XYZ file of C-alpha atoms in Angstrom:
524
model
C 24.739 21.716 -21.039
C 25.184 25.134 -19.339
C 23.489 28.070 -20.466
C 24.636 30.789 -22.343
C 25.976 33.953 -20.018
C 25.919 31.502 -16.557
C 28.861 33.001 -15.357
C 29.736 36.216 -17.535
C 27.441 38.626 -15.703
C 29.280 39.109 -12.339
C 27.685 38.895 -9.044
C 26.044 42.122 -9.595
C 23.817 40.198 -12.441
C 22.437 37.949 -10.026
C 19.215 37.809 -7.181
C 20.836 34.427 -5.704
C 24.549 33.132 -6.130
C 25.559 29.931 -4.066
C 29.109 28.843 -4.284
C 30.442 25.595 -3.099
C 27.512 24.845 -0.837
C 28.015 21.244 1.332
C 25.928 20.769 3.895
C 26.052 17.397 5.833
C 23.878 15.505 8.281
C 25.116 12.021 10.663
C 25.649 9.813 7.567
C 24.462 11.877 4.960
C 26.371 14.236 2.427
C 23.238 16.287 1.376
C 24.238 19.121 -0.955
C 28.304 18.606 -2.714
C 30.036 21.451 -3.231
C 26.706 23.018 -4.945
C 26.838 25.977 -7.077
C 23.503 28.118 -8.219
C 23.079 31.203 -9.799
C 19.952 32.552 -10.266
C 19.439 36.071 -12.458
C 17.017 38.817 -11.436
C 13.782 38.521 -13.311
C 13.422 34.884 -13.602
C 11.653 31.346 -13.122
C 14.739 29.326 -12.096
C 13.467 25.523 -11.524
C 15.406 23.468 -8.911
C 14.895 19.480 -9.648
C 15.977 16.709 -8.548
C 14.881 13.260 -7.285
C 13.256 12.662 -3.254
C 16.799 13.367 -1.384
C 18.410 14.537 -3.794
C 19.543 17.790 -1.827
C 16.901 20.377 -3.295
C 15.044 20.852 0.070
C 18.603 21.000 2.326
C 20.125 23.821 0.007
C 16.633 25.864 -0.154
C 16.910 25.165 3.961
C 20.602 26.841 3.501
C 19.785 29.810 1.263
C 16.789 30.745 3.443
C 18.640 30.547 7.039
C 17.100 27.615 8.137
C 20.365 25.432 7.834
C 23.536 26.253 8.233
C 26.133 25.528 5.529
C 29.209 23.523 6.562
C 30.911 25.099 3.085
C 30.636 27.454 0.794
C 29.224 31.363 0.268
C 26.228 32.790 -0.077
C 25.706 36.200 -2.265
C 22.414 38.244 -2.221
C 21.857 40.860 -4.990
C 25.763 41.076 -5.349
C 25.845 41.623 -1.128
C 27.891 38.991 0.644
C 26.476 36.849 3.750
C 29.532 34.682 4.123
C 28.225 31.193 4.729
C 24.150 31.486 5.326
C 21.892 33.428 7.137
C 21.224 33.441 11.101
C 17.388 33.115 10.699
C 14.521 33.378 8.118
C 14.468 36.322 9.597
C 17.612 37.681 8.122
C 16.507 36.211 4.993
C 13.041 37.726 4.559
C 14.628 41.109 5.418
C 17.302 40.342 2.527
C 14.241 40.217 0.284
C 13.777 36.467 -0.010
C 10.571 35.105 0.835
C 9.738 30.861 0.709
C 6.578 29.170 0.781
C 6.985 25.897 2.529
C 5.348 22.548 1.300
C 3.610 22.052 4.951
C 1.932 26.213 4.680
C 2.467 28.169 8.114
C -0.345 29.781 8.402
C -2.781 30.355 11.267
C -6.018 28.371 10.745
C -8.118 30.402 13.461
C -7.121 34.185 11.541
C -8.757 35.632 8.586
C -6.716 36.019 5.447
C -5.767 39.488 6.177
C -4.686 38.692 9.644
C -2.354 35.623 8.482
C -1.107 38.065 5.875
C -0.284 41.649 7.663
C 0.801 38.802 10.704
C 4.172 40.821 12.374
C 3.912 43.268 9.500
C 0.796 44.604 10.400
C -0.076 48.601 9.575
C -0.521 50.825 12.269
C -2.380 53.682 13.625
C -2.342 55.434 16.611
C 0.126 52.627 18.066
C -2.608 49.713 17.334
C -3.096 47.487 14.481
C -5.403 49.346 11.246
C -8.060 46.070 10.496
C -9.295 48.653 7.416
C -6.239 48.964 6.394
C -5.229 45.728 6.495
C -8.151 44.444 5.069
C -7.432 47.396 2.476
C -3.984 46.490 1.591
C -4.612 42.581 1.118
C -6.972 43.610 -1.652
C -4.794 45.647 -3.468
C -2.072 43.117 -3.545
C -4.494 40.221 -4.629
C -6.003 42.631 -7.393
C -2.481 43.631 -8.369
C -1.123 40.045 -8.804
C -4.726 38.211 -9.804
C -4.387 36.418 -6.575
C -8.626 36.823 -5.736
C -9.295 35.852 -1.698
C -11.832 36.973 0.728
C -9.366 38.775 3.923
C -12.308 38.312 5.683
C -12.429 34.238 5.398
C -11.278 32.367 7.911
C -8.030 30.383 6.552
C -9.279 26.829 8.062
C -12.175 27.499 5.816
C -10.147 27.468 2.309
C -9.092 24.937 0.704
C -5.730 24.441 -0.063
C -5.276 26.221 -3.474
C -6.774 29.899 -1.702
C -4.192 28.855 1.076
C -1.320 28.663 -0.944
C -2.147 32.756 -2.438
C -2.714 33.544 0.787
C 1.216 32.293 1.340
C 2.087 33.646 -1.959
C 0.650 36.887 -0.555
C 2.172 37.247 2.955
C 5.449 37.474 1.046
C 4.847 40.170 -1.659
C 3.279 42.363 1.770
C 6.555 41.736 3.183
C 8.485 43.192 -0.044
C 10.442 39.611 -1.028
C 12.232 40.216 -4.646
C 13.266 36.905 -4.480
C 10.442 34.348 -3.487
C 11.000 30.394 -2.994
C 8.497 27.611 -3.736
C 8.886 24.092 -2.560
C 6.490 22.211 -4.404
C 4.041 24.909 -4.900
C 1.637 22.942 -7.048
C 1.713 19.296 -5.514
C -2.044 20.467 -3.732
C -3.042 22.349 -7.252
C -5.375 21.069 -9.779
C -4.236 21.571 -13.141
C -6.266 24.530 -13.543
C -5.235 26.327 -10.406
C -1.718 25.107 -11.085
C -2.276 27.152 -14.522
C -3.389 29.727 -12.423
C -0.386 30.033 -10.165
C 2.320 29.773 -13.059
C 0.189 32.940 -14.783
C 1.081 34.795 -11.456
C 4.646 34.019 -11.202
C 5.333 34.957 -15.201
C 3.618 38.198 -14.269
C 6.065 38.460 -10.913
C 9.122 37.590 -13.170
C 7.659 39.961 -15.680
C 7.962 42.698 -12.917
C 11.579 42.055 -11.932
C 10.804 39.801 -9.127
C 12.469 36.159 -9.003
C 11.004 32.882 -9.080
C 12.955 29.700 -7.364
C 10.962 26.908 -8.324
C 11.180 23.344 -6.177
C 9.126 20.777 -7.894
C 9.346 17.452 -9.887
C 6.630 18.406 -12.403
C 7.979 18.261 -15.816
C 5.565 19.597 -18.140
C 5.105 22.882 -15.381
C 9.053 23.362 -15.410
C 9.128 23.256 -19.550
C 5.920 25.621 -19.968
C 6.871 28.696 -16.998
C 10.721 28.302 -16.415
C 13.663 29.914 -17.692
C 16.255 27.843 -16.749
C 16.808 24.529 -15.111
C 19.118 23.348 -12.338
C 19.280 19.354 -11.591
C 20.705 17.660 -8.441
C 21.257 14.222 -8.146
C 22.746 12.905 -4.691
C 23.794 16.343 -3.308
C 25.342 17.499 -6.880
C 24.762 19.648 -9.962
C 24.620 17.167 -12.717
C 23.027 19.585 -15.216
C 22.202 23.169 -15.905
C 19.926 23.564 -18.812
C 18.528 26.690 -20.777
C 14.354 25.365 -20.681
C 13.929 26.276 -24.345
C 16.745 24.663 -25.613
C 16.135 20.789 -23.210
C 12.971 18.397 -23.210
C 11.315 16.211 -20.722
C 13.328 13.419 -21.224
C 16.208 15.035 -21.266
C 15.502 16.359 -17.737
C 13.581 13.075 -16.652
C 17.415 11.291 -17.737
C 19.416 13.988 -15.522
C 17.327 13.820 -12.629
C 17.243 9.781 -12.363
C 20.329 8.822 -14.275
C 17.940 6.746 -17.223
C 15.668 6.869 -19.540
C 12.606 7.169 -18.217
C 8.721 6.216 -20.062
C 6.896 9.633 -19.350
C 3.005 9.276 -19.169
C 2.165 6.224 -19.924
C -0.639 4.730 -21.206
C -1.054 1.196 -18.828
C -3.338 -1.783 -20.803
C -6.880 -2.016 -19.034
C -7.504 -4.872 -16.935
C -9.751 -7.879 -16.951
C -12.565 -6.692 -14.402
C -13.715 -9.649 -12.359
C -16.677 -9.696 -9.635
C -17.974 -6.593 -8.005
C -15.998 -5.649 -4.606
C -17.334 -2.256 -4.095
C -21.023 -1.441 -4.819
C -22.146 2.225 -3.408
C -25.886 3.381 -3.912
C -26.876 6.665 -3.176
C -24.375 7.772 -0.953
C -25.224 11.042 0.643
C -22.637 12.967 2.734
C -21.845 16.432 3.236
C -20.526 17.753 0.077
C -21.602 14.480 -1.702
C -25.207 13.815 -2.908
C -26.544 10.245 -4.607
C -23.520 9.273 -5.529
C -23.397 5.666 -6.851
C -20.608 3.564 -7.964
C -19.566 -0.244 -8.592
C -15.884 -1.247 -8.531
C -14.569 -4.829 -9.365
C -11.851 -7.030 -8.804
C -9.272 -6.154 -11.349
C -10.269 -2.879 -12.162
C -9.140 0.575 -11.275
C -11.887 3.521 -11.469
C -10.468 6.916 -11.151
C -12.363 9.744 -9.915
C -11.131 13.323 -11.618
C -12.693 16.281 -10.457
C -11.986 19.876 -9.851
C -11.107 20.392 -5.919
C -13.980 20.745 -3.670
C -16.580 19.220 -5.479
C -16.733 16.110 -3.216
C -14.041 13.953 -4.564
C -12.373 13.769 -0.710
C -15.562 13.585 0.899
C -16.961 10.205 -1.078
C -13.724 8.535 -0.290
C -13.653 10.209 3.381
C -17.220 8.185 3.590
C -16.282 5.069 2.002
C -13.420 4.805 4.710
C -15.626 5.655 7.300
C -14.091 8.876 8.177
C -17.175 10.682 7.614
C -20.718 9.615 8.536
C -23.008 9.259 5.553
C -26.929 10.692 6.079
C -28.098 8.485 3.238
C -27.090 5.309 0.881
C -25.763 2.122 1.058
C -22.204 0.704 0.855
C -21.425 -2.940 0.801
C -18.109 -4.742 0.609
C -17.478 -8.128 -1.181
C -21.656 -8.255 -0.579
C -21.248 -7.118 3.043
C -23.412 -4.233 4.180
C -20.698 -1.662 6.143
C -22.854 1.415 5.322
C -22.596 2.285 9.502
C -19.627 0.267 10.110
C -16.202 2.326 11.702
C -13.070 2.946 9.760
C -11.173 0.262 12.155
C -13.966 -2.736 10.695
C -13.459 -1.352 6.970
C -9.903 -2.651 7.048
C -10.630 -5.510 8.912
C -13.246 -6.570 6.246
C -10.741 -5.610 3.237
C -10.417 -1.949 2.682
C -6.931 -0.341 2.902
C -6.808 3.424 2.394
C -3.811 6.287 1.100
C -5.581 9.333 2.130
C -4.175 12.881 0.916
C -3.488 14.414 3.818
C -0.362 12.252 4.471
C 0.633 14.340 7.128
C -2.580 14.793 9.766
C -4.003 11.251 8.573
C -1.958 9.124 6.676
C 1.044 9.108 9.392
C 2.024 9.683 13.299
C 5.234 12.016 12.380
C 6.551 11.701 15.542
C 6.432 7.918 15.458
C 9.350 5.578 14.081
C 9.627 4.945 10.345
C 9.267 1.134 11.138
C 6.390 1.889 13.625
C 4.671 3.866 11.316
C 5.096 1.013 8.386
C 3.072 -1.864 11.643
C 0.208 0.518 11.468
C -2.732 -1.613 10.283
C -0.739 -4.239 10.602
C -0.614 -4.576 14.643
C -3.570 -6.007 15.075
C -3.087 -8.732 12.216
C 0.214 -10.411 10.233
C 2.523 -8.706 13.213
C 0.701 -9.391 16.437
C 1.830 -12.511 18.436
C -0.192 -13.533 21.248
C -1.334 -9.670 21.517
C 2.271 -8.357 21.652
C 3.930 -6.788 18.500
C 7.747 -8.179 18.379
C 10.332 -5.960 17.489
C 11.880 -8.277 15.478
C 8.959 -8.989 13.193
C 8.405 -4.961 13.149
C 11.538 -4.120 11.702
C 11.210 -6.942 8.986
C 8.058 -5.811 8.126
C 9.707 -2.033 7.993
C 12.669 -3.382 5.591
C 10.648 -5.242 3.396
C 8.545 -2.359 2.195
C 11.882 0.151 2.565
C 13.357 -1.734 0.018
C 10.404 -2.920 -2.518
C 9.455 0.824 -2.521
C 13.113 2.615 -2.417
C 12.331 4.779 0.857
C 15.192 6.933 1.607
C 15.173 6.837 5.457
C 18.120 6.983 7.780
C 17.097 4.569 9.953
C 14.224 2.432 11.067
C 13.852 4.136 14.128
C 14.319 7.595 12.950
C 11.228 9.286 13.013
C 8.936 9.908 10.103
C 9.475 13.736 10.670
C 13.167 12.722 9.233
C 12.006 11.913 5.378
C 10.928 14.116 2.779
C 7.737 14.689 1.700
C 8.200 12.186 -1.357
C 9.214 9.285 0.803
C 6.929 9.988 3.320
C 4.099 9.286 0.267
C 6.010 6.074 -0.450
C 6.149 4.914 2.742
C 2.195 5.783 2.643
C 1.763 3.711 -0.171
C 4.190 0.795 0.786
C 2.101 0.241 4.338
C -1.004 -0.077 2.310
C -0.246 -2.003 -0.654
C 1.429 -4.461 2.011
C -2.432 -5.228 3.564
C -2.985 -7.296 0.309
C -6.624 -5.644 0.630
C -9.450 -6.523 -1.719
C -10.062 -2.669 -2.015
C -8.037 0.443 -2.109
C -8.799 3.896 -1.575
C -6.253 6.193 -2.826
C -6.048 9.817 -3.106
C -3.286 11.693 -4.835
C -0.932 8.506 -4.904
C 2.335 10.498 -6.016
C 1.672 13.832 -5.078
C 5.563 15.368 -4.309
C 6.989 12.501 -5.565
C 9.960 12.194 -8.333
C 9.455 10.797 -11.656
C 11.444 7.747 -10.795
C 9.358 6.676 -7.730
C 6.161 8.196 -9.630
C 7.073 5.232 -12.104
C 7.530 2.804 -9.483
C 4.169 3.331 -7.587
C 2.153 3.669 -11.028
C 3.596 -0.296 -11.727
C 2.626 -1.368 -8.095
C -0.866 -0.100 -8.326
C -1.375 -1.719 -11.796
C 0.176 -5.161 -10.467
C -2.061 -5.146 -7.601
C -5.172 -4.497 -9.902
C -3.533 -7.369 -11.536
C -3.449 -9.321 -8.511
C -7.153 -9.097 -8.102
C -7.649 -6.408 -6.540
C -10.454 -3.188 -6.806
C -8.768 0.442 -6.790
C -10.413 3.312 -6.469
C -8.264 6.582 -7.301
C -8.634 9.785 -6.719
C -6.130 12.411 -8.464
C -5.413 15.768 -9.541
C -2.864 14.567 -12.462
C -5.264 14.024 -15.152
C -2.283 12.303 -16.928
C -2.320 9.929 -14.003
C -6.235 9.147 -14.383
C -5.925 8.817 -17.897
C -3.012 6.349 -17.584
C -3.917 4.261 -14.801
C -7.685 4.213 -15.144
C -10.384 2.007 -16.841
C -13.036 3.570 -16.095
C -13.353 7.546 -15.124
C -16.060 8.987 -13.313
C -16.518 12.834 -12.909
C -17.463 14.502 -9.847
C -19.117 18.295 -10.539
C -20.458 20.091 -7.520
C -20.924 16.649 -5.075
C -22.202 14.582 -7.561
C -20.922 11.521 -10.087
C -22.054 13.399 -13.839
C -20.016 11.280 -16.100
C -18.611 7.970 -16.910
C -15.880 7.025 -19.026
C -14.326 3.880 -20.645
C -10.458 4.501 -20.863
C -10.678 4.664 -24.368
C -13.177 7.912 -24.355
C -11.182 9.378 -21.220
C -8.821 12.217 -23.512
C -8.075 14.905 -21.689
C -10.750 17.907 -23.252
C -13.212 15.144 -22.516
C -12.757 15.038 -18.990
C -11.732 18.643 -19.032
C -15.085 19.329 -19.861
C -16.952 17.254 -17.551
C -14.471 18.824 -14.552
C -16.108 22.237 -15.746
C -19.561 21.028 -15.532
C -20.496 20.032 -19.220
C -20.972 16.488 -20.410
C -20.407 15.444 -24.301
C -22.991 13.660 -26.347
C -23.155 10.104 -25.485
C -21.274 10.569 -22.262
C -22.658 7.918 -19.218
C -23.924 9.932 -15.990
C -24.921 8.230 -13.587
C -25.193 10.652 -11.147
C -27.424 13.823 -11.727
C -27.633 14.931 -15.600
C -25.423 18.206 -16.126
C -26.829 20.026 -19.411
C -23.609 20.475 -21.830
C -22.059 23.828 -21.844
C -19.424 25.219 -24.142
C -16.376 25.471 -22.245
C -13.500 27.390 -23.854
């Protein structure tokens, strides 16, 4: 379907026109003769499946690639085939804020944002005025930070305005986000699509990268899909629906949020007493063979820090943990697995992965020391079997075996996450945002692996920010408010106000808590 008025306005009706972009890599046709027109003033979404050219044509339009084809048009102003630099772009107005954020960790907030646009006096850099300016742009856009905090200090959702920020300092009119709320809670996702409607509603545009559905229907205005490098749809938001996206973007139908049976829970495989951390107090837990508990919280109130300590990333000051009745309270992260833990952290970058290492190498870790080692050597041959195997059972789009992770996108970099772990055959699993950047089809696919290895036997323990994704994978929820466990819930009490509620700090009558009690609140 195209929308109504794509092509009647002329150039001059446009922030963003691309025109027969191809780009091409060794053995890869990334974008296909892509056209894209997006119009001054609004939420344009960009979808497509992992690969499907989204990230390569942003990478064009913002001077980070160079297109092998096509033209390029900026408010109505030519710039023949690309841009030199994101340089050129930013001072064409455009402004992107990258999955991976480029910020500096060691800077305050101000410092990151004013960063080679700082204001001057006397021939040095104004800190008051700095400071000054970064709180009139977060008052003016309901972006709330400290410039004063330290940006290793936030957590991801303050980092991201702080992004979101640097750009409107830098005047961008037209500002790109890859996969702005795959590190969002649903309530700061909420947040962050109230700011960009209010950007939109100021004549600023919004190009949106992200595979989230229900975001896309409820704060775009229009909808572009790729599939394999090409335009296969361009849809007016108010007039399409999810599965009608869902079918463009994969080429099928598609079962959107579903509902999974419970399991048939079995003997206990995790049992966690009074686990104290930092950021976690008496927190207490039992998970059992065929079951999968989900943790939902809001972000930062000790969800990553439990599983952190269960994995034995972080050193507990108090508690017990025992494995399959095996006391590894003190143990190290290395004797976890070897006793039966395998872990998907959410960091998939700094902890899940070695970037720089080979797809296939990266795939043997864990394994090395185990199924692949032969007579303390790890054979080549047995590496790159092992590397195929879970390339193919979990569709990771790689160029080669040896390329280096740095090569895949962030969705198949999750996948490949996920494949190396599922492939331990562990009696537990720690996992942390399981499809976080992924597409719906893969999204799909992981959600039936997990639920065939709780099948299988196995104990899960999730942790996400989809609440959808608790609620359909989940048999039992447990809430985590402020470091502590303050609700339980069968599946079958686990709707979404419910645990909304909890995640704000209330409980409802007849609610489980085995942590700390939480006195009910009302919570609009």
């Amino acid at each position: 379907m195209t929308p109504p008025r794509a092509d009647a306005e002329g150039a001059e009706g446009f922030a963003v026109e691309l025109r027969g972009i191809t780009k091409r890599f060794p053995g890869t046709l990334a974008n296909d003769s892509v056209d894209l027109t997006v119009r001054h003033g609004e939420i344009h979404a960009l979808m497509g499946e992992n690969g499907a050219g989204k990230s390569t044509l942003m990478s064009v339009l913002y001077g980070m690639e160079r297109a092998d084809a096509g033209s390029i048009r900026i408010d109505g102003r030519a710039v023949g085939s690309g841009f030199a630099s994101p340089g050129d772009a930013m001072a064409a107005g455009l402004g992107m804020v990258h999955q991976s954020f480029k910020l500096f960790d060691s800077l305050t907030v101000a410092e990151n944002i004013v960063y080679a646009a700082e204001p001057r006096r006397f021939g040095l850099v104004d800190r008051a005025a700095a400071r000054r300016r970064v709180r009139e742009l977060a008052e003016e856009h309901g972006l709330a930070v400290d410039p004063d905090a330290r940006v290793g200090d936030l957590p991801v959702g303050l980092r991201q305005r702080v992004e979101i920020l640097k750009l409107l300092h830098r005047g961008a009119r037209t500002l790109i986000l890859d996969e702005p709320t795959a590190v969002l809670t649903p309530a700061e996702a909420d947040a962050l699509f109230a700011v960009l409607k209010s950007l939109a509603a100021q004549g600023r545009t919004v190009i949106l990268v992200t595979h989230k559905l229900r975001e896309v229907l409820e704060g775009s205005d229009r909808v572009t899909v790729l599939r394999d490098g090409k335009v296969v749809a361009r849809l007016v938001t108010a007039e399409t629906s999810a599965d009608e996206i869902a079918a463009a973007m994969t080429g099928r139908a598609v079962e959107l949020d579903r509902v999974h049976e419970p399991g048939t829970p079995g003997d206990v495989v995790l049992d966690v007493a009074g686990l104290a951390t930092d950021g976690v107090h008496e927190a207490g837990l039992t998970v059992r063979a065929g079951e999968i508990v989900g943790i939902a919280g809001v972000a930062g109130n000790g969800q990553s820090q439990l599983v952190e300590a269960l994995a034995g990333l972080r050193e507990t000051t108090a508690g017990r943990v025992t494995l399959r009745g095996g006391d590894i309270t003190h143990a190290s992260a290395t004797e976890r697995r070897l006793k039966g833990l395998a872990y998907v952290p959410e960091d998939r970058h700094a902890v899940g992965t070695a970037p720089a290492a080979s797809v296939a190498d990266n795939l043997a870790m864990g394994h090395h020391r185990t199924t692949l080692s032969s007579r303390g050597l790890l054979p080549p041959a047995s590496v790159r079997a092992h590397a195929a195997r879970i390339v193919e059972r979990f569709g990771i789009k790689a160029p080669a075996p040896e390329a280096p992770a740095t090569a895949l996108s962030g969705g198949n970099l999750q996948k490949l996450l996920i494949g190396r772990e599922l492939a331990h055959d562990a009696p537990l699993l720690l996992v942390e945002q399981p499809t976080r950047g992924v597409d719906i089809g893969a999204v799909q696919n992981i959600h039936d692996q997990l639920i065939a290895y709780r099948d299988a036997g196995h104990a899960v323990v999730l942790v996400s920010a989809e609440l959808s994704e608790i609620r359909g994978l989940a048999d039992r929820v447990l809430v985590m408010y402020e470091g502590r466990i303050t609700a339980s819930y069968d599946k079958n009490e686990a709707d979404e106000r419910t645990l909304g509620l909890a995640m704000a700090g209330g409980t409802t009558p007849g609610a489980a808590s085995p942590g700390a009690a939480v006195p009910v609140e009302a919570v609009d």
